Short mmCIF file of C-alpha atoms and ligand atoms in Angstrom, two decimals:
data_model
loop_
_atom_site.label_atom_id
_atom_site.label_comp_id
_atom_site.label_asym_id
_atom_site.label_seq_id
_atom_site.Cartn_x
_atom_site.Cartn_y
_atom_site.Cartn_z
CA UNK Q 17 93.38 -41.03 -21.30
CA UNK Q 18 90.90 -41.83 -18.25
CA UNK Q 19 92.55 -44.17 -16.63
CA UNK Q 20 90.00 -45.37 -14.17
CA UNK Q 21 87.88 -46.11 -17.12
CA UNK Q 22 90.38 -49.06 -18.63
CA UNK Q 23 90.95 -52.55 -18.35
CA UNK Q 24 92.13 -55.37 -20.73
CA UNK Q 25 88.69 -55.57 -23.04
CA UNK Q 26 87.59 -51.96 -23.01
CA UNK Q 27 90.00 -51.29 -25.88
CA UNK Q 28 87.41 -53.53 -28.46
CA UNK Q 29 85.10 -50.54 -27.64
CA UNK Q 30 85.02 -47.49 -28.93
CA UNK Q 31 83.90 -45.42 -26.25
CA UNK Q 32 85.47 -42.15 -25.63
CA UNK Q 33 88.35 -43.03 -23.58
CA UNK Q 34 88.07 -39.44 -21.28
CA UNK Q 35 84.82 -41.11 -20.14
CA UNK Q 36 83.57 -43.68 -17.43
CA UNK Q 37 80.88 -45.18 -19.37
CA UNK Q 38 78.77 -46.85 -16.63
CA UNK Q 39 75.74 -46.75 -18.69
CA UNK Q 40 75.43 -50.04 -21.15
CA UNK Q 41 71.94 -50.44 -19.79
CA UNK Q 42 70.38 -47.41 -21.47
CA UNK Q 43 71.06 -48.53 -25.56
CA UNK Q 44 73.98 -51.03 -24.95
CA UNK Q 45 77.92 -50.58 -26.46
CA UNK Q 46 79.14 -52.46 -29.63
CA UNK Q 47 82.46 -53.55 -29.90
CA UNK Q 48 84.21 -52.62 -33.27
CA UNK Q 49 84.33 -56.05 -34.81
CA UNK Q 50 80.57 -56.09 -35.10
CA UNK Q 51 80.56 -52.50 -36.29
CA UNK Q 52 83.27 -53.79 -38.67
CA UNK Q 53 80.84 -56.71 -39.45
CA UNK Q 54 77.77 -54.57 -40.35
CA UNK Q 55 80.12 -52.77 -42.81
CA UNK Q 56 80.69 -55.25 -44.43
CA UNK Q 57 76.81 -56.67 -44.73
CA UNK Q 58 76.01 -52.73 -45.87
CA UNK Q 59 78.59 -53.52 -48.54
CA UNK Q 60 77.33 -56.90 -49.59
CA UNK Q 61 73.76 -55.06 -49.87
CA UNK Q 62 75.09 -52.65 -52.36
CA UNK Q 63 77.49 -54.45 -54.10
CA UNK Q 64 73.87 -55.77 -55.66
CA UNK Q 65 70.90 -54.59 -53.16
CA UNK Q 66 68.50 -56.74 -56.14
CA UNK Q 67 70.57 -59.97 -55.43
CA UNK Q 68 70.94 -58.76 -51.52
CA UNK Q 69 67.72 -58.31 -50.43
CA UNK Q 70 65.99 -61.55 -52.97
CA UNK Q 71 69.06 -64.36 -52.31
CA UNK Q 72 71.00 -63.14 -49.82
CA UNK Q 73 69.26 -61.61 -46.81
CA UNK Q 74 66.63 -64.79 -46.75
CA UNK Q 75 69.17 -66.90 -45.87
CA UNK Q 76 71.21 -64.52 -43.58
CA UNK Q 77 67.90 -63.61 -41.58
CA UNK Q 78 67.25 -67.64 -41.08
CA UNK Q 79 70.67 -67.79 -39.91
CA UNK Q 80 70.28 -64.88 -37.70
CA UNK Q 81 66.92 -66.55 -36.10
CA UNK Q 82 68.62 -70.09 -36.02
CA UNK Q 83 71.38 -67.88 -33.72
CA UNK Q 84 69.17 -66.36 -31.49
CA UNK Q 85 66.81 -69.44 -31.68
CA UNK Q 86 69.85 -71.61 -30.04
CA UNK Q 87 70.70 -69.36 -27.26
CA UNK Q 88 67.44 -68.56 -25.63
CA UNK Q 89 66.09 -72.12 -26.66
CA UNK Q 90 63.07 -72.01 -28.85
CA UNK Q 91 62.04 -72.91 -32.72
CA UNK Q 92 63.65 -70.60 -34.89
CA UNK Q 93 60.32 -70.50 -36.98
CA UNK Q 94 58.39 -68.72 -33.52
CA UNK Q 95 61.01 -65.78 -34.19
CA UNK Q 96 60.08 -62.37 -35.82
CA UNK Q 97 63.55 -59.84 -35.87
CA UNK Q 98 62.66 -56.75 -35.36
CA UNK Q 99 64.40 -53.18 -34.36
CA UNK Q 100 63.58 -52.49 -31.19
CA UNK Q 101 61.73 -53.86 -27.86
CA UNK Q 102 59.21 -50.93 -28.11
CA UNK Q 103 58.10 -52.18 -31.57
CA UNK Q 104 57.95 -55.64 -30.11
CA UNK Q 105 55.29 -54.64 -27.32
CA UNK Q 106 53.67 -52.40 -29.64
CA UNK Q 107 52.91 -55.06 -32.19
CA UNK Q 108 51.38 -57.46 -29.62
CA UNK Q 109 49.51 -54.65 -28.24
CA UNK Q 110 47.98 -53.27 -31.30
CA UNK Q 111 47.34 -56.85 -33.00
CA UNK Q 112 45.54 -57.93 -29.93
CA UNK Q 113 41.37 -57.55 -29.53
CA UNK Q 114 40.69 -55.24 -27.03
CA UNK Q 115 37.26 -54.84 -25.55
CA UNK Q 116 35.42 -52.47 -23.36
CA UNK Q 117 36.18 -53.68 -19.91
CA UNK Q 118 39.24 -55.88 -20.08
CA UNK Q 119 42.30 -55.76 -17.99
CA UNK Q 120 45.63 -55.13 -18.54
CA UNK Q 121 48.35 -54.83 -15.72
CA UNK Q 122 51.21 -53.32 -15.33
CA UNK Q 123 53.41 -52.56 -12.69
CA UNK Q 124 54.66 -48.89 -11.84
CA UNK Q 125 58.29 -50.06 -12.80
CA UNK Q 126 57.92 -50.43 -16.51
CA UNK Q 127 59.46 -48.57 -19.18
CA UNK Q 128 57.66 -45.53 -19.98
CA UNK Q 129 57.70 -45.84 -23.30
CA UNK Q 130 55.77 -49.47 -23.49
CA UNK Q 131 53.24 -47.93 -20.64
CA UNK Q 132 52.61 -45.76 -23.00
CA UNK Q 133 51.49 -47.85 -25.63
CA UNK Q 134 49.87 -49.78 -23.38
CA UNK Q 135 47.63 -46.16 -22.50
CA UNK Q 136 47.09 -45.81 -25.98
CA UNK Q 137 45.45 -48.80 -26.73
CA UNK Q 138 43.19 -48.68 -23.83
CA UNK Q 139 42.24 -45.43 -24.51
CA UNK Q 140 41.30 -46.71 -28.07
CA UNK Q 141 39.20 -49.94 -26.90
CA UNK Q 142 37.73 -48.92 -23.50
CA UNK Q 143 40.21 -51.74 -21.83
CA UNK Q 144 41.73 -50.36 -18.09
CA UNK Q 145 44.92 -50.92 -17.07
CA UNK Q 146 45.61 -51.79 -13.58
CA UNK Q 147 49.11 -50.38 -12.33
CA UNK Q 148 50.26 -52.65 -9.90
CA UNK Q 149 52.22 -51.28 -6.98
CA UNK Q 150 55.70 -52.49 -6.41
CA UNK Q 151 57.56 -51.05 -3.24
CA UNK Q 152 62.16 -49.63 -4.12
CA UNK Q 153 63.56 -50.49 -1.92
CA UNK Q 154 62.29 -53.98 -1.36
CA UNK Q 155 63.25 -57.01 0.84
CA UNK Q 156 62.32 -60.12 -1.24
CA UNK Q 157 60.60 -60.96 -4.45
CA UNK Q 158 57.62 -62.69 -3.04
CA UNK Q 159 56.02 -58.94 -2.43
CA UNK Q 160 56.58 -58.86 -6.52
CA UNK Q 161 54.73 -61.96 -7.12
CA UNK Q 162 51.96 -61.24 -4.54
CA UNK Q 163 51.05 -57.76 -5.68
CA UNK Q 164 50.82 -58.58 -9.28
CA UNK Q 165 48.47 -61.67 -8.43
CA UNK Q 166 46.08 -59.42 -6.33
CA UNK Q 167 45.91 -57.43 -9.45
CA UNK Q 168 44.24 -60.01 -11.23
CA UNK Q 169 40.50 -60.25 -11.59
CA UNK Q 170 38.47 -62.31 -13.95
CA UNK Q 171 38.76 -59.12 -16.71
CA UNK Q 172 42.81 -59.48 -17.03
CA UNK Q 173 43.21 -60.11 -20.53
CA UNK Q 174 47.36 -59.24 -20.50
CA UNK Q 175 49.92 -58.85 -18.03
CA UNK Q 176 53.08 -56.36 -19.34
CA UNK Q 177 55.94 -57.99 -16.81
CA UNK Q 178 59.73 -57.12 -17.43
CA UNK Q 179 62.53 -58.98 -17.22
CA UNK Q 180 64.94 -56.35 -15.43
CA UNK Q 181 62.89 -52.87 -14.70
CA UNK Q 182 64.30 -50.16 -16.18
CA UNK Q 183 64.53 -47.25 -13.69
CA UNK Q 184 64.92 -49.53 -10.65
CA UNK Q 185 66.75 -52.13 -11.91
CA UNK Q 186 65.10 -55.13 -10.56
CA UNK Q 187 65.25 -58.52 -11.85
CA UNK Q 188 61.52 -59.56 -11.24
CA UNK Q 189 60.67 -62.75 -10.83
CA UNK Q 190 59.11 -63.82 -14.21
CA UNK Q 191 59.20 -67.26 -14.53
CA UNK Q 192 57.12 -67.67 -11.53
CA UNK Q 193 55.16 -64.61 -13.01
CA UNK Q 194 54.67 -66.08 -16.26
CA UNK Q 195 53.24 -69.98 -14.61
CA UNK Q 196 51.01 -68.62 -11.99
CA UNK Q 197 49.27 -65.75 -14.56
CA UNK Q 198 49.25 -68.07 -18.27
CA UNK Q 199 47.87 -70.70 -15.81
CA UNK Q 200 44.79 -68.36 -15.24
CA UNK Q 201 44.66 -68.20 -18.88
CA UNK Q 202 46.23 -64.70 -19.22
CA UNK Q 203 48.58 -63.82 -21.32
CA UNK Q 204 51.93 -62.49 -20.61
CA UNK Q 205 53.96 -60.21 -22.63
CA UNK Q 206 57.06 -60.05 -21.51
CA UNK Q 207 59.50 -57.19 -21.83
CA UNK Q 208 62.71 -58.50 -22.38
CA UNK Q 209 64.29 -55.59 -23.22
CA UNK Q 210 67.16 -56.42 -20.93
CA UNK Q 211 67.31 -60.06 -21.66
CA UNK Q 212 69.00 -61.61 -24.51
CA UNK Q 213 72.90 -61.10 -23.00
CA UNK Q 214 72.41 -60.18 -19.92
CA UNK Q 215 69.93 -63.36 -18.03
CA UNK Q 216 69.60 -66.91 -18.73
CA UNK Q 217 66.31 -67.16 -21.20
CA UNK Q 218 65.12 -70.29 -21.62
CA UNK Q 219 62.01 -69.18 -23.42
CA UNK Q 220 60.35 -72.46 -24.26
CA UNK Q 221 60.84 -72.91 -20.43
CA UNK Q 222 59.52 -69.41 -19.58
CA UNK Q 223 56.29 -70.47 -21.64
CA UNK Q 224 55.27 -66.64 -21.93
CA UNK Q 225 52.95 -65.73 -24.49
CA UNK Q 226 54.87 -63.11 -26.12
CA UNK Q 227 58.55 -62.42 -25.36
CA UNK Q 228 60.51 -59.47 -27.03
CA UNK Q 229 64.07 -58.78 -26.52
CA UNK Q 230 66.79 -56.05 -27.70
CA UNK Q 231 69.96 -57.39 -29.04
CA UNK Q 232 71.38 -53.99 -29.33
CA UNK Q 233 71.15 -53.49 -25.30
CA UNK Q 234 73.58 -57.11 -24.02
CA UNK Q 235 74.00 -58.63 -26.93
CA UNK Q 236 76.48 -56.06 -28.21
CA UNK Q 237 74.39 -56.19 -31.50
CA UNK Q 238 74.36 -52.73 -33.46
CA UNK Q 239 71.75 -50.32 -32.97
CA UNK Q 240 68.37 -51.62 -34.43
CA UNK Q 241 68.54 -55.21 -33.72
CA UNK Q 242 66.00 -56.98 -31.67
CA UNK Q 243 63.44 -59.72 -31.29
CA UNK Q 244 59.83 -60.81 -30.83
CA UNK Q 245 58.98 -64.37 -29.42
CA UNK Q 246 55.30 -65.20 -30.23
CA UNK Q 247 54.15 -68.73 -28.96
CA UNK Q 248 52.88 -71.01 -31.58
CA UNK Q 249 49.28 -71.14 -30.93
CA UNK Q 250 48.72 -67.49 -31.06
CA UNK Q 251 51.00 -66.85 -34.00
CA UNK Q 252 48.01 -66.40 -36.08
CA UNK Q 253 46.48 -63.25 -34.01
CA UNK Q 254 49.74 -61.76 -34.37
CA UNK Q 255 50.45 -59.06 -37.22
CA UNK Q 256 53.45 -56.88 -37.72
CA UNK Q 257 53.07 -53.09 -37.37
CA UNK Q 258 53.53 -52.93 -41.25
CA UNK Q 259 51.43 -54.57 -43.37
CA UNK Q 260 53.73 -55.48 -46.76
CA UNK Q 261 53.93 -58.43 -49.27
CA UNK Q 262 53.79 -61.40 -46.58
CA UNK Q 263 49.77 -60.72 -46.49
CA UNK Q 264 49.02 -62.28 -49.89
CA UNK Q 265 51.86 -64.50 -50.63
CA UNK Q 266 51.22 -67.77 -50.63
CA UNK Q 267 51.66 -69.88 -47.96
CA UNK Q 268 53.21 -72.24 -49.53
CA UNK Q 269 54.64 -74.80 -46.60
CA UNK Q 270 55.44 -71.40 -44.48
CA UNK Q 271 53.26 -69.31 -42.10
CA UNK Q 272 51.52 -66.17 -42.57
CA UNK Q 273 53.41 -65.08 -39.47
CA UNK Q 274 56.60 -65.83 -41.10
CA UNK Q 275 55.83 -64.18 -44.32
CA UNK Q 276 54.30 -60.83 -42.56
CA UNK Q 277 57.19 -60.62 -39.93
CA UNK Q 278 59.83 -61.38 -42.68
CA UNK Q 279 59.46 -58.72 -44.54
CA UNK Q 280 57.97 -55.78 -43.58
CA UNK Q 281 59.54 -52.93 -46.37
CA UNK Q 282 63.14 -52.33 -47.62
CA UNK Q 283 65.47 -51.25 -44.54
CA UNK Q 284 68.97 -51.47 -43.16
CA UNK Q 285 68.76 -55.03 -41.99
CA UNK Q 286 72.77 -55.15 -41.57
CA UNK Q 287 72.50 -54.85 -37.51
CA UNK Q 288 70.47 -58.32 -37.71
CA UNK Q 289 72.73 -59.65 -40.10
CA UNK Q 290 75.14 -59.28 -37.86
CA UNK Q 291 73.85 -61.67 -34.68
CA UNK Q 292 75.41 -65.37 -35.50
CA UNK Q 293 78.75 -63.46 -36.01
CA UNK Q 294 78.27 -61.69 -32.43
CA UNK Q 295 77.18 -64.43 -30.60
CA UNK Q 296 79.89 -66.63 -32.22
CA UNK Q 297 83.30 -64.07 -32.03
CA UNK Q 298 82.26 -62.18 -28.82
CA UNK Q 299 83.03 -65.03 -26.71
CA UNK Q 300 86.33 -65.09 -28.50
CA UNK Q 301 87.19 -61.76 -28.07
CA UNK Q 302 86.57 -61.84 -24.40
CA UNK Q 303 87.62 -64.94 -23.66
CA UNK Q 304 84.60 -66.17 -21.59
CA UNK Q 305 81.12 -67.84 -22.72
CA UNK Q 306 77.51 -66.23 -22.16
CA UNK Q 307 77.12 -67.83 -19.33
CA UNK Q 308 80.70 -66.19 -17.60
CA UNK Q 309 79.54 -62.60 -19.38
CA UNK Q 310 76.70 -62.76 -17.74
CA UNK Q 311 78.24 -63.48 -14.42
CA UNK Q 312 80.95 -61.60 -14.70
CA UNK Q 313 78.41 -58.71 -15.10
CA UNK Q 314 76.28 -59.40 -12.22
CA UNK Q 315 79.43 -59.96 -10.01
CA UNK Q 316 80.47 -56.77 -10.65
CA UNK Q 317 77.42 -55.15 -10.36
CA UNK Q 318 77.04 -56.24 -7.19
CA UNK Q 319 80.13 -55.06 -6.19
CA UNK Q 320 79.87 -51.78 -7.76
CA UNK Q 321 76.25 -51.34 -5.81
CA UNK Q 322 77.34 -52.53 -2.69
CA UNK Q 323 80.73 -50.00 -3.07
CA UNK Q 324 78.19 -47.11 -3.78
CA UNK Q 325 76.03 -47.68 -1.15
CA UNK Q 326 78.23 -48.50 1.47
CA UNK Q 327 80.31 -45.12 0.71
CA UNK Q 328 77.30 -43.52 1.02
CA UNK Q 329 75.84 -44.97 4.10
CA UNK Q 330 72.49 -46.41 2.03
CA UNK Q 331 71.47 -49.50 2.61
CA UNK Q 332 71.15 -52.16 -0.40
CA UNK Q 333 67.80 -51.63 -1.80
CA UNK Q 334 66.99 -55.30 -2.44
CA UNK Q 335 69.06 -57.99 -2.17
CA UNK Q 336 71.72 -59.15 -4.28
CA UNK Q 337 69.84 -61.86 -5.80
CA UNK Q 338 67.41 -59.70 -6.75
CA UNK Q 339 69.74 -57.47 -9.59
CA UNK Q 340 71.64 -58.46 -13.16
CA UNK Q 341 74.17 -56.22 -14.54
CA UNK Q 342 71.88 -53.10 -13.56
CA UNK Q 343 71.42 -51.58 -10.25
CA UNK Q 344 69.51 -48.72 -8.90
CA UNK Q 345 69.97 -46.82 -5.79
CA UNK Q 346 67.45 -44.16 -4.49
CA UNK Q 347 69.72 -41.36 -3.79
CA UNK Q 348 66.40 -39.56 -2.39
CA UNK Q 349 62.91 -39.86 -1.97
CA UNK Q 350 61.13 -36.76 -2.89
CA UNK Q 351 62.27 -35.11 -6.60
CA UNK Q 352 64.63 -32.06 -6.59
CA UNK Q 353 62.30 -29.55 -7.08
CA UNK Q 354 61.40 -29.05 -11.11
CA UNK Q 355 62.87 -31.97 -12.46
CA UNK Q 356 59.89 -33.70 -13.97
CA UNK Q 357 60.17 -37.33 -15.58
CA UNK Q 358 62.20 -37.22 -18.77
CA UNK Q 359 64.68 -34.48 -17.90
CA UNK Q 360 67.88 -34.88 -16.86
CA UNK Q 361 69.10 -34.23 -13.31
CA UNK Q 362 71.26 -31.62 -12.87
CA UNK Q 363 73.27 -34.59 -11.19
CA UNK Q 364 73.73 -36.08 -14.30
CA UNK Q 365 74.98 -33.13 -16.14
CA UNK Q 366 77.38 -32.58 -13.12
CA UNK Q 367 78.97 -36.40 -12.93
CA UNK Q 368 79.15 -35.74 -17.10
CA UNK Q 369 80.54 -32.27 -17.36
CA UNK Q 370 82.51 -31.87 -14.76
CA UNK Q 371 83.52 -35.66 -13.71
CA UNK Q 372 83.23 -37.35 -17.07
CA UNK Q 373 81.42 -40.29 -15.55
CA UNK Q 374 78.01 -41.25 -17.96
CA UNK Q 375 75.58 -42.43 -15.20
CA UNK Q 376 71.92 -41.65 -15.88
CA UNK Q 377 70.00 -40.09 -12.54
CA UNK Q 378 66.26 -39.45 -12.87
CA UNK Q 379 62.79 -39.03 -10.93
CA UNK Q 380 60.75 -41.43 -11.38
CA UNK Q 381 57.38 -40.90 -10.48
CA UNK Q 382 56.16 -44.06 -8.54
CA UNK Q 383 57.69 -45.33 -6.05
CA UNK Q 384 58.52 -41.98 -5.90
CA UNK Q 385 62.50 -40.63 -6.11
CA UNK Q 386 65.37 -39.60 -7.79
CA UNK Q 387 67.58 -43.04 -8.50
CA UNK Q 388 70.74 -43.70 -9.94
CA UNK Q 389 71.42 -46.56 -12.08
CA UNK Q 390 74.67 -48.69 -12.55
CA UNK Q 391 75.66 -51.16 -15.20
CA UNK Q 392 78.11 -53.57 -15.36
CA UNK Q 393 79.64 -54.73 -18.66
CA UNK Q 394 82.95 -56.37 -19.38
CA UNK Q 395 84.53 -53.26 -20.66
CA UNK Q 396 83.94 -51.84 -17.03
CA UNK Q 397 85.80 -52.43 -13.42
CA UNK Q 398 85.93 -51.93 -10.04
CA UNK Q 399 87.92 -48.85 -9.47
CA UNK Q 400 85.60 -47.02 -11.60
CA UNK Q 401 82.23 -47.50 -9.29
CA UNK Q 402 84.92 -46.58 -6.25
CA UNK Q 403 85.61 -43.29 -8.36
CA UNK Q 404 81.80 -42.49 -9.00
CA UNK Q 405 80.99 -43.33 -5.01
CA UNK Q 406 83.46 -40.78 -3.89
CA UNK Q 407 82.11 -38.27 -6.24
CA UNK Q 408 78.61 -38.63 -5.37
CA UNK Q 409 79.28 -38.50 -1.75
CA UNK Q 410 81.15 -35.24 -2.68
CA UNK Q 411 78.11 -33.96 -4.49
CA UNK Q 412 75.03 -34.91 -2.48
C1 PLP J 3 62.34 -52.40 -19.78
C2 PLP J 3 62.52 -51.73 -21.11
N1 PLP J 3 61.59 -51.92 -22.06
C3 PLP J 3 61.72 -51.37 -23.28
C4 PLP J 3 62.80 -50.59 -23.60
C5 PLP J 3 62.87 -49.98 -24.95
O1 PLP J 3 63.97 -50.37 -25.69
P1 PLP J 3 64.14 -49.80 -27.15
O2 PLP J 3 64.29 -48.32 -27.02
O3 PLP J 3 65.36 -50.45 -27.69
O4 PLP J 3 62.90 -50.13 -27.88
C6 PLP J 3 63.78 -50.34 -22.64
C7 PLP J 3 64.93 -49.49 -22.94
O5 PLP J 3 65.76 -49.16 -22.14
C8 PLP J 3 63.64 -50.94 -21.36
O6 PLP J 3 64.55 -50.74 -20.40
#
């Protein structure tokens, strides 16, 4: 057994013990009591999937919003549970009007994935999409709030801001970001994909438009469990990306957007089953509320950043108040020559194969580099970020 790789709560995981696992960010790590929980909902389903899915999983799926509801304070009713952040923006994007003209920003730090739906529906409705420029490194967060506001013109119709950015790690400064653009009348969809479990939400707070956020990623929720926040008064331009049943059931004293987002074809809905236990028995099993997980994790990934760089003579690339429980260091500016977005570093495969230590590196296009990223989680400690620093300065 890795050594390096264990403290007193990374035996609840599963993860191969010959392995640093520095990598929750990427799809998250669930402990085996909620694994061990989702069995047990996949064998309530088919102990009688007629009586599961038409008495049971109503109730359990209220529950499961009334859970989620409570810890990033909102009405459980404004909740659609879904499988993934990328279905989350998609939806909003592809319910949304579109028209020849209108603007929708972006900066060059989002996830590839929603840019790309974001591409795809401006290529369908003539919209453009403005990429605003964010400088990695970078010395304070006002240069985040000032270059997305010179992006906007009198033709922004949405703003895509994240949370946390994905290949540079930055905690962006969306509250502000959310006042100062919904006060201009444009919506903000915000991509919460690290959120839930890893930063405070407060979403009726935040007073975004559109929020959606993966459970699976620091919630510790299984695979396929995630959620989309649409504000009350725009519920009703809102559709899910499968049209089922809720379209012509009557209302009744419910919504249509309840009805269309609750149920959308049969499917494994175990994983969201699944979310009052975790956010009940996690703090039991490591002995510290949501609020200490998520400080615990930002400590520590602070630490782990600053032992990186520091072994590496880098200096921080933002400051400390300015990362979660994920941080990103450029380890160079240009790309190694051939590695092209999406393919993994031969740095990668080196820390993996030959050092055991799971640590994405990539290019990313713009700001252009080649970046690692850190996480933090509780099953992680110190001496393993000391272990990766002294093999990357070995390596580089
Ligand atoms: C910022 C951001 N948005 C969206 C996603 C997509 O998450 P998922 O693959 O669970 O849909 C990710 C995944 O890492 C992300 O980091």
């Amino acid at each position: 057994m890795n050594q390096i790789g264990v403290n007193e709560l990374s035996k609840y995981w599963g993860l191969d013990e010959e392995t640093i696992f520095l990598n929750h960010g990427s799809y998250g790590a669930t402990p085996r009591i909620v694994l061990e929980e989702q069995t047990r909902w996949q064998l309530l389903l088919e102990r009688d999937p007629v009586k599961f899915f038409e008495e049971i999983a109503p109730d359990a799926l209220i529950n499961s919003r009334k859970a989620i509801a409570n810890l990033v304070n909102c009405d459980y009713n404004d909740l659609a549970l879904i499988e993934n952040a990328t279905s989350g923006v998609n939806t909003i994007l592809r319910s949304l009007n579109f028209e020849k003209g209108d603007e929708i920003i972006v900066p060059n730090h989002a996830y590839q994935a929603c840019r790309n739906a974001i591409d795809y529906i401006a290529e369908k409705s003539g919209a453009v999409v403005v990429t605003c420029e964010i400088p990695f490194p970078i010395s304070k967060k006002q240069i985040i709030i000032d270059n997305i506001m010179e992006c906007v013109t009198e033709k922004t119709k949405l703003a895509m801001i994240d949370t946390v950015t994905s290949p540079t790690g930055l905690l962006m400064p969306f509250k502000e970001l959310v006042d100062l653009l919904e006060s201009k009348g444009i919506n903000v969809l915000l991509d919460a994909a690290h959120g839930i479990g890893m930063i405070p939400l407060d979403l009726e707070n935040i007073g975004a438009s559109f929020t959606t956020s993966n459970c699976h990623k620091w919630l510790f929720a299984p695979k396929g469990a995630a959620f989309l926040h649409v504000r009350k008064d725009l519920q009703h331009l809102i559709r899910p990306l499968v049209i089922s049943h809720g379209m012509t059931i009557p209302l009744g004293d419910s919504t249509r957007f309840r009805h269309e987002f609750d149920w959308t074809g049969t499917r494994d809905i175990s994983a969201l089953c699944t979310l009052p236990f975790i956010i009940e028995e996690i703090t039991k099993l490591v002995n510290m509320n949501w609020d200490e997980i998520m400080i615990h994790n930002n400590k520590l990934a602070v630490e782990g950043r600053k032992i990186i760089c520091e072994k590496l003579g880098i200096p921080l690339p933002c400051p400390d108040d300015m990362i979660s429980s994920i941080a990103t260091i450029k380890i160079s500016s240009n790309a190694i020559k051939n590695v092209k977005l999406h393919e993994p570093d031969p740095l990668h495969l080196e820390l993996l194969e030959k050092y055991n230590i799971q640590v994405p590196v990539w290019y990313w296009p713009n700001p252009e580099g080649r970046y690692i990223r850190i996480s933090a989680q509780v099953y992680n400690n110190e001496k393993e970020y000391r272990y990766l620093a002294k093999i990357l300065k070995k390596c580089l």
